[in-house]
CSV table of C-alpha atoms and ligand atoms in Angstrom, one decimal:
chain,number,residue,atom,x,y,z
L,1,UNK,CA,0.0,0.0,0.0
L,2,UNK,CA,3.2,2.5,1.0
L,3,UNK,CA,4.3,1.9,-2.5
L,4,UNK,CA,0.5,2.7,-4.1
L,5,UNK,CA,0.3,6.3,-2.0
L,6,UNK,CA,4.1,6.7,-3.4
L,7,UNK,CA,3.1,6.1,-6.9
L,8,UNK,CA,0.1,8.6,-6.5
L,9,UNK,CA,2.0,10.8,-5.2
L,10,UNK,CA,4.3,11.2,-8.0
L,11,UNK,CA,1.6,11.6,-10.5
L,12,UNK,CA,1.5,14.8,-9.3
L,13,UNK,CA,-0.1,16.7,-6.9
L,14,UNK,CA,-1.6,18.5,-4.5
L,15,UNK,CA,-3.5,15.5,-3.8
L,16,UNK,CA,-5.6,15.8,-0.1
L,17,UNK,CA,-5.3,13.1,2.4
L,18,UNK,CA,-9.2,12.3,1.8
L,19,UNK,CA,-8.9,12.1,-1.9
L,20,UNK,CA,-5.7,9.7,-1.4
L,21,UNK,CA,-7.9,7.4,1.2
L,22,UNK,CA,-10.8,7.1,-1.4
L,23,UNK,CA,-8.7,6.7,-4.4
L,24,UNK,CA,-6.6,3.3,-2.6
L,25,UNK,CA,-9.5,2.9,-0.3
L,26,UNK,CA,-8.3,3.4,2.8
L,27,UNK,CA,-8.7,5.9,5.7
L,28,UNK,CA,-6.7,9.0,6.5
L,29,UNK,CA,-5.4,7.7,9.5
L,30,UNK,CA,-4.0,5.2,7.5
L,31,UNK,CA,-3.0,7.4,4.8
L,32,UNK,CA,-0.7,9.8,7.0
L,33,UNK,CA,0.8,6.3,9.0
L,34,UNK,CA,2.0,5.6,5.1
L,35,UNK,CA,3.6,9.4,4.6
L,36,UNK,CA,5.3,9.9,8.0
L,37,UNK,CA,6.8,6.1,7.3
L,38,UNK,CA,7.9,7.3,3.5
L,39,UNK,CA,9.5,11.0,4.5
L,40,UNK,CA,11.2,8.4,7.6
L,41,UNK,CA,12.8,6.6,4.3
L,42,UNK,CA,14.2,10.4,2.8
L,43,UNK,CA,11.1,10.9,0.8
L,44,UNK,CA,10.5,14.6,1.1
L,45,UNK,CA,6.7,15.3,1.0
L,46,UNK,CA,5.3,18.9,1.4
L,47,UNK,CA,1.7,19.2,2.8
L,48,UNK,CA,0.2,22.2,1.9
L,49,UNK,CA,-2.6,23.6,4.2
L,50,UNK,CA,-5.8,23.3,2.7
L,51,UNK,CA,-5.0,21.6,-0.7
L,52,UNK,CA,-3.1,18.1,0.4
L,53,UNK,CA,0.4,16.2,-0.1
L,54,UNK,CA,3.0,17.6,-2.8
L,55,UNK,CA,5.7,15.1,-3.7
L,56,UNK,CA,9.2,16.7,-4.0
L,57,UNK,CA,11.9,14.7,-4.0
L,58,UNK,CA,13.1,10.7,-3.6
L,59,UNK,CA,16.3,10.2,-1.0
L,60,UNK,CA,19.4,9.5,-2.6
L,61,UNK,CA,19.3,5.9,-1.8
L,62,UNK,CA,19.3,2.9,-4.2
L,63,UNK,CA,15.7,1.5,-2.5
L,64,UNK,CA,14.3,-1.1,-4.8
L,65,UNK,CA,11.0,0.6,-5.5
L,66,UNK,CA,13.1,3.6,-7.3
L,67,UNK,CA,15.4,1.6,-9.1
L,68,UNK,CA,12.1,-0.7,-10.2
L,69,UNK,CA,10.4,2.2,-11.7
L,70,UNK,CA,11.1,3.0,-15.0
L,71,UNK,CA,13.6,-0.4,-15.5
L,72,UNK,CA,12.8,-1.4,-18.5
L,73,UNK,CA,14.7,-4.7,-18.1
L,74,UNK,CA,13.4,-7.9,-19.0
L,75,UNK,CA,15.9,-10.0,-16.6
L,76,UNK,CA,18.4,-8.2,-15.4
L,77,UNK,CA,17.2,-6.3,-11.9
L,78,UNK,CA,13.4,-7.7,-11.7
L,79,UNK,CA,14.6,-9.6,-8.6
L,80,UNK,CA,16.1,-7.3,-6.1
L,81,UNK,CA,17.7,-7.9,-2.9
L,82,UNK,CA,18.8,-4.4,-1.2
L,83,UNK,CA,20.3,-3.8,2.3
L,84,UNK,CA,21.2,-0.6,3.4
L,85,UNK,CA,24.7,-2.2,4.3
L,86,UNK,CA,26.1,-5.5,3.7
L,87,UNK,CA,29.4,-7.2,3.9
L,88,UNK,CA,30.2,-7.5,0.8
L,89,UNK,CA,27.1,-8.1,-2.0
L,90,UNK,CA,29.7,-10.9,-3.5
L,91,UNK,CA,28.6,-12.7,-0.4
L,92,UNK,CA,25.0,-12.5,-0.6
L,93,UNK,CA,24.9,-13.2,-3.9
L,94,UNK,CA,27.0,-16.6,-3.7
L,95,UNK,CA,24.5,-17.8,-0.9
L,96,UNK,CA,21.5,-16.8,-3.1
L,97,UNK,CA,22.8,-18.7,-5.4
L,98,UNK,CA,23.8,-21.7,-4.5
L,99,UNK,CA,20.3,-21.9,-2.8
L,100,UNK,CA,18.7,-21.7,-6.7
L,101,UNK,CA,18.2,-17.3,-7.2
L,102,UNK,CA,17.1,-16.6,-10.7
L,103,UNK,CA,19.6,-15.3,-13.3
L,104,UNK,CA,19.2,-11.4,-13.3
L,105,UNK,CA,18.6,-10.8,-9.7
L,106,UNK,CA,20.8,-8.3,-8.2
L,107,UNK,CA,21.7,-7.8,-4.3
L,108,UNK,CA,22.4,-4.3,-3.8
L,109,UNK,CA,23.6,-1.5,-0.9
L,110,UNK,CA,24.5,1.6,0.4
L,111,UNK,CA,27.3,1.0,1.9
L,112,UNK,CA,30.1,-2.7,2.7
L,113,UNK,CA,32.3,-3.3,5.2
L,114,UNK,CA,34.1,-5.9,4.0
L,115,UNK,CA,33.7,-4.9,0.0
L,116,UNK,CA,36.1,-7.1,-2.4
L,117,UNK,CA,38.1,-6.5,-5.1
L,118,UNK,CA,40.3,-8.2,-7.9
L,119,UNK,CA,43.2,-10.2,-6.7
L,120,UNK,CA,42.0,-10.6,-3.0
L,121,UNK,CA,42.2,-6.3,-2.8
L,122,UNK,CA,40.0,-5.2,-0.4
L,123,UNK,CA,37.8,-2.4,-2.0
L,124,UNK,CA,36.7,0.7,-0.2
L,125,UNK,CA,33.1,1.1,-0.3
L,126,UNK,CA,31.6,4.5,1.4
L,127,UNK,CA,28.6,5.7,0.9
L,128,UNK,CA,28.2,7.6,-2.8
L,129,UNK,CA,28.9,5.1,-4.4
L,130,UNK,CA,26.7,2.2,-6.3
L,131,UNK,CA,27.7,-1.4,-4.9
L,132,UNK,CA,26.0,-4.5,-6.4
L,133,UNK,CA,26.2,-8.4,-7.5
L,134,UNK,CA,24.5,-9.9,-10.5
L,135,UNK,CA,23.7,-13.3,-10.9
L,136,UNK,CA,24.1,-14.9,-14.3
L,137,UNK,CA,23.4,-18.5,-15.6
L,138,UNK,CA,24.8,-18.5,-18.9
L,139,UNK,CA,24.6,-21.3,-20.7
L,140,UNK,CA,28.2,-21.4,-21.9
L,141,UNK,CA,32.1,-23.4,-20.9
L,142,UNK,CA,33.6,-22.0,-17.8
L,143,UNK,CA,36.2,-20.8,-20.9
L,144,UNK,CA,33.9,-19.1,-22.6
L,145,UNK,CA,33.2,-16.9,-19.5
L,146,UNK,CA,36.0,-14.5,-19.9
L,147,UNK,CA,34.3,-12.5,-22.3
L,148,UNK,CA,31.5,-11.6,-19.3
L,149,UNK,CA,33.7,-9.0,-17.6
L,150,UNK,CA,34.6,-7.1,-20.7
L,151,UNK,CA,31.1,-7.2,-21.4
L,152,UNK,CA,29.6,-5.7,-18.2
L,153,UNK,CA,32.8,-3.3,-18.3
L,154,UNK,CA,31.5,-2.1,-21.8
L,155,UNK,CA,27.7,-2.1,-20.2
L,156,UNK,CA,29.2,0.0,-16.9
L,157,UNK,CA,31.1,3.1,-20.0
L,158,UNK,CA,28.5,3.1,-22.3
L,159,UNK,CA,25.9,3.7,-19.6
L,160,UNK,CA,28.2,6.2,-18.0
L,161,UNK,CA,28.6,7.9,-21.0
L,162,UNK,CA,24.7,8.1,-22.0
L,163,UNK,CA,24.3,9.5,-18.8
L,164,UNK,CA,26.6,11.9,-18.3
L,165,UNK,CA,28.9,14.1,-20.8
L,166,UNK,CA,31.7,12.3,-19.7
L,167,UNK,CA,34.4,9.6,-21.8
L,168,UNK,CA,34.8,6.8,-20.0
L,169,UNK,CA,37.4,4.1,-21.1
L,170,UNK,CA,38.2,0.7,-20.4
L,171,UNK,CA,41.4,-0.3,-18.8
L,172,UNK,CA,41.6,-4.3,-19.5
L,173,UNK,CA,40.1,-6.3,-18.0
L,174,UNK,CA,37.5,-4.5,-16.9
L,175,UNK,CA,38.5,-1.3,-15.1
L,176,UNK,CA,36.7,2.2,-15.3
L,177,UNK,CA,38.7,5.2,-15.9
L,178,UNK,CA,38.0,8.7,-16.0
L,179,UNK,CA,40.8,11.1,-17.4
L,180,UNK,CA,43.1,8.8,-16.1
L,181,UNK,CA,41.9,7.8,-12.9
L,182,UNK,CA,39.9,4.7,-11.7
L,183,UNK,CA,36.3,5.2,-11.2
L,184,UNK,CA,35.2,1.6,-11.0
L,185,UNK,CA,35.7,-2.1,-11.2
L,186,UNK,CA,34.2,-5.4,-12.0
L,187,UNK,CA,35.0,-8.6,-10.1
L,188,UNK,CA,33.6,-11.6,-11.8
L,189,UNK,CA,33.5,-15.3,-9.7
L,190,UNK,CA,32.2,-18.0,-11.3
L,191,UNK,CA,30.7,-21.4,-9.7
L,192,UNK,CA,31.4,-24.4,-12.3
L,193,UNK,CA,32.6,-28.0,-13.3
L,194,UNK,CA,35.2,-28.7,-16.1
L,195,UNK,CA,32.7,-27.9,-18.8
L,196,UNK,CA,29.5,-26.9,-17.1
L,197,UNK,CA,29.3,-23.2,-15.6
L,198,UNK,CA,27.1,-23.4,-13.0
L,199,UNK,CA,26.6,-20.0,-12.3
L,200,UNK,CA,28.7,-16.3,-12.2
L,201,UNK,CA,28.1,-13.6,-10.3
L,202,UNK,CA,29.9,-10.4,-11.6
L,203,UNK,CA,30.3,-7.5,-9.0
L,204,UNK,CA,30.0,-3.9,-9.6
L,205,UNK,CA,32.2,-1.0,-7.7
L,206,UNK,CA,31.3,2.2,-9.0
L,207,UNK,CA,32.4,5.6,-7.1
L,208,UNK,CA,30.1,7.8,-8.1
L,209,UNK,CA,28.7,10.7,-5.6
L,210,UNK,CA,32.2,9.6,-3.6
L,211,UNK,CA,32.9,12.8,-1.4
L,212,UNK,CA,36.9,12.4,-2.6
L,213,UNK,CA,37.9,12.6,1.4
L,214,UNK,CA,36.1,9.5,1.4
L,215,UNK,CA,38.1,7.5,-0.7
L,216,UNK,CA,41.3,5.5,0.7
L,217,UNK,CA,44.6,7.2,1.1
L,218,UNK,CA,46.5,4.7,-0.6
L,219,UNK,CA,44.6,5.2,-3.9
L,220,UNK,CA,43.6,9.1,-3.7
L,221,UNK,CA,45.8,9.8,-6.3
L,222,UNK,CA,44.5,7.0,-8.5
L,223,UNK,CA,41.4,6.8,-7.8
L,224,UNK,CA,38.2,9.4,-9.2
L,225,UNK,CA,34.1,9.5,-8.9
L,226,UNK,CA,32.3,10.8,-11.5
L,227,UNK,CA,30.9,13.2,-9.5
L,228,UNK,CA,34.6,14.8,-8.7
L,229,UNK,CA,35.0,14.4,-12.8
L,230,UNK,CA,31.6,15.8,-13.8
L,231,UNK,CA,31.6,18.4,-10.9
L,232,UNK,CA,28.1,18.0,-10.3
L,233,UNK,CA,26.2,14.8,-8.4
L,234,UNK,CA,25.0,12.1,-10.7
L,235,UNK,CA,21.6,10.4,-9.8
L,236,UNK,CA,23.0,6.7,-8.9
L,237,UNK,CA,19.2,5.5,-9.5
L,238,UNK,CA,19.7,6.7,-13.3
L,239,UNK,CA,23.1,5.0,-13.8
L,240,UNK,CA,22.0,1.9,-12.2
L,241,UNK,CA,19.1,1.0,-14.5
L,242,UNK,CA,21.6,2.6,-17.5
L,243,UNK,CA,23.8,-0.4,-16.7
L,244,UNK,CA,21.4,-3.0,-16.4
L,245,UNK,CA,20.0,-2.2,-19.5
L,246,UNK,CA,22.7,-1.3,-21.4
L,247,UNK,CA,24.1,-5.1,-19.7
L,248,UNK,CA,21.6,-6.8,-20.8
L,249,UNK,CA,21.0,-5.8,-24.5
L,250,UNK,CA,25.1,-6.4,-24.7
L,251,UNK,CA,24.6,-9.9,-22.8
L,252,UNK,CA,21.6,-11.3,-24.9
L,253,UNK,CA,23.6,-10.1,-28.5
L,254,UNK,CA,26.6,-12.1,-26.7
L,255,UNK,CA,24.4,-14.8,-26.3
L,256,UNK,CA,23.0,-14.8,-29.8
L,257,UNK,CA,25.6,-13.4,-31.8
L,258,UNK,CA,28.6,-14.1,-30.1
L,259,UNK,CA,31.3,-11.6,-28.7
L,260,UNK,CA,32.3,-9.7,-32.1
L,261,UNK,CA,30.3,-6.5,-31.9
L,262,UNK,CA,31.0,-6.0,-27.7
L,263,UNK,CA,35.1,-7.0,-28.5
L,264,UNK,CA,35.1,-3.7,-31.6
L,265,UNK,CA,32.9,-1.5,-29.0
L,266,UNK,CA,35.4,-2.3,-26.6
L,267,UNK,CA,38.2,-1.6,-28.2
L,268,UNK,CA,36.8,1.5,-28.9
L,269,UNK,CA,36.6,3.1,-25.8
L,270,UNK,CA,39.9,1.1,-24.6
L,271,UNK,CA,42.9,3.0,-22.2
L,272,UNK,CA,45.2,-0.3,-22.8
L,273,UNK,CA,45.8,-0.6,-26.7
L,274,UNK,CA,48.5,1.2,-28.1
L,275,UNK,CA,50.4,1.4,-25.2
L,276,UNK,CA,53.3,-0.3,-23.2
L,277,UNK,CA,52.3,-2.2,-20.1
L,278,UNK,CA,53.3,-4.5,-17.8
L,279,UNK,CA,51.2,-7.7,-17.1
L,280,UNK,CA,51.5,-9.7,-13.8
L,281,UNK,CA,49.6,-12.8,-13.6
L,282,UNK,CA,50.2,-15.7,-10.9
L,283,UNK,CA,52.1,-17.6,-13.6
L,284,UNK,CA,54.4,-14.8,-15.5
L,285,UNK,CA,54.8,-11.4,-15.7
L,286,UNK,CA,54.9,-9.8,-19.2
L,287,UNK,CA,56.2,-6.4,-20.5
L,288,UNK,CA,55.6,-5.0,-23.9
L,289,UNK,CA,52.8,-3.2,-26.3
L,290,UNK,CA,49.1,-4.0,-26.2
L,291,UNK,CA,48.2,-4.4,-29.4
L,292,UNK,CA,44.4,-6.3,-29.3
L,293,UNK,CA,42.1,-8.0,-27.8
L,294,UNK,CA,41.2,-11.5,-28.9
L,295,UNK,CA,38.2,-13.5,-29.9
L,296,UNK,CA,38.0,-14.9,-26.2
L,297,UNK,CA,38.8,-11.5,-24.6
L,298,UNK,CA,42.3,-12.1,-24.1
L,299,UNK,CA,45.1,-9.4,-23.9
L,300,UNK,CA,47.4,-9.4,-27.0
L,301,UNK,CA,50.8,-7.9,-26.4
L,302,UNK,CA,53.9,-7.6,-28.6
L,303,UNK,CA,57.1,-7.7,-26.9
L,304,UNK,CA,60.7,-6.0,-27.2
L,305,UNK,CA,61.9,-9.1,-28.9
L,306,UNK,CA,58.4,-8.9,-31.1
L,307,UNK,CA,56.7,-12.4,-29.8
L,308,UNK,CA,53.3,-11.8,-29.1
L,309,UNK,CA,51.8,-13.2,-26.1
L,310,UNK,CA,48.1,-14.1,-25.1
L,311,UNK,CA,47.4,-12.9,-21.9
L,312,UNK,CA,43.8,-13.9,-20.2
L,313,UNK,CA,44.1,-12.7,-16.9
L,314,UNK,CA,46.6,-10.3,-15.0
L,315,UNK,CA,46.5,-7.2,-13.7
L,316,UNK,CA,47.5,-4.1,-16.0
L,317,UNK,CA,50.3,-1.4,-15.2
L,318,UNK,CA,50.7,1.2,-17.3
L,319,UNK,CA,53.7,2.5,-18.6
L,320,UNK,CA,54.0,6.1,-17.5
L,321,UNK,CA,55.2,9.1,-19.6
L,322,UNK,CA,57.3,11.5,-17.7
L,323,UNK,CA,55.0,13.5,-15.6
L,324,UNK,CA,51.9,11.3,-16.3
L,325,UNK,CA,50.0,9.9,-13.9
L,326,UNK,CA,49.1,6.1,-13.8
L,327,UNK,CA,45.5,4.7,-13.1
L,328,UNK,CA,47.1,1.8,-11.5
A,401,LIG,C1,38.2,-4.2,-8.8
A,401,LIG,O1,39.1,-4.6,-8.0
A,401,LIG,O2,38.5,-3.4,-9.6
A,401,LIG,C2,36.9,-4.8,-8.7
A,401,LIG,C3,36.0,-4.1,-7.6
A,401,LIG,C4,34.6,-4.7,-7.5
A,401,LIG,C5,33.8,-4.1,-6.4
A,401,LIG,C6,32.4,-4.6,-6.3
A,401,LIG,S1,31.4,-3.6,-5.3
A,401,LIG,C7,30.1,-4.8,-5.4
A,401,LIG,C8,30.7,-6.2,-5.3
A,401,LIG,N1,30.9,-6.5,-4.0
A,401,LIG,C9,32.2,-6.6,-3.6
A,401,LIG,O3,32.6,-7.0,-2.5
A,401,LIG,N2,33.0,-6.4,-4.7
A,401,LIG,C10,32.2,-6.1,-5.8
């Protein structure tokens, strides 16, 4: 019923406290019970004396009922979990699905204590920013998965860049940067048997309304939010259901086309090709030129002594230009 008031409300208004009761048939009583508990939530809702409730404003929060309206999703978000904070949504969303979650749902938050990143990286989540886990159940070889994070990397910059004037780029794998700096990350796990992926759950990190004292010491200088790039505050509601759609329509032509048209977007809005880097992997560490990315998502870079290697996982360094700064 909170939720039917709420959508009345943002028809547009003034709307009286009697008219609301008759409308949703119930009484007043019950009717201002629903208010006081919605402007509890950060809803801000005006009464005016003698004409009724005005609705002004949603709170800056990522509540399920404003990310569900206007979604136009088929799968991707129409299950959502949300808590205000969490440990880290990777961990809710492993539980959820091992115990059988549908593909597309998302678990969501505010804020995580114990937020994860790539490599066993811990990674800093205050509040700002937009945290969440999806769960996926392709039907596809646990080798055919590393083409995913590229893919939600590519859905996280194009929605950043519909939304905002800014030009995101891709740092491989699956890094967010922002005139040089790291606005977000992707870490993708994956639950399978030698040829049967079971499930993947690919977690978002953006920093988006990140006050910048907010953000870790140790990566200050590398680290950026869109908001400190775009100088004004960026509705997180808006970019979350910009990357779930954008995800999905780049996850169902994956899934009938195959990875061709995602691998030339990519490259596209790539920070890595063209120039020298340094891979480190558990196995090897590699220096040289990226030059590509494969059919399978794999890093393609030429070294000093021109062999090319095929990277498919590591973590990037950039080779800096005197005076230039590195996104890390
Ligand atoms: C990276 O190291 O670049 C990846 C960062 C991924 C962070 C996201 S935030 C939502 C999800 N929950 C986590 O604990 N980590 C991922």
């Amino acid at each position: 019923m909170k939720k039917r008031v709420l959508a009345r409300l943002k028809q547009g208004g003034p709307v009286s406290g009697e008219e609301l009761g008759k409308s949703l048939g119930i009484s007043r009583a019950a009717i201002w019970k629903h208010i006081r508990e919605l402007r509890r939530e950060g809803y801000q809702i005006d009464s005016l004396p003698g004409q009724g409730y005005v609705f002004v404003s949603a709170p800056d929060s990522l509540l399920p009922e404003e990310v569900r309206t206007g979604l136009e999703t088929r799968v991707l978000g129409q299950e959502i979990v949300y808590h205000r904070t969490v440990t880290s949504t990777q961990e809710v969303a492993r539980e959820m699905a091992a115990r059988g979650a549908r593909e597309g749902t998302i678990i969501l938050c505010e804020t995580q204590s114990e937020g994860r990143g790539r490599i066993g990286r811990a990674w800093a989540s205050p509040s700002g920013g937009v945290y969440f886990s999806i769960i996926l159940r392709p039907l596809l070889r646990p080798t055919q998965a590393l083409r995913l994070p590229l893919i939600a990397g590519l859905a996280v910059a194009q929605a950043i860049r519909g939304l905002t004037g800014l030009k995101p780029e891709l740092k491989w794998p699956n890094d967010i940067i922002i005139n040089d700096r790291k606005a977000g990350g992707i870490l993708t796990e994956i639950n399978a048997e030698v040829d049967r992926l079971h499930w993947i759950i690919m977690g978002i990190g953006l920093n988006v309304n990140t006050p910048g004292g907010l953000l870790p010491d140790e990566v200050k200088d590398l680290a950026t939010s869109l908001q400190r790039e775009q100088g004004n505050p960026i509705s997180r509601v808006s970019l979350l259901q910009g990357i779930l759609t954008e995800l999905e329509q780049l996850y169902e032509d994956f899934r009938r086309s195959g990875f061709e048209t995602a691998r030339l977007k990519w490259k596209s809005m790539s920070y890595t090709i063209g120039k020298e880097v340094t891979v480190c992997s558990a196995a090897e560490e590699v220096t040289g030129r990226a030059v590509d990315i494969d059919s399978d998502g794999a890093l393609i870079v030429v070294k000093s002594d021109g062999k090319r290697e095929r990277i498919i996982a590591g973590d990037v360094t950039l080779k800096k230009n005197p005076g230039e700064s590195d996104a890390g």
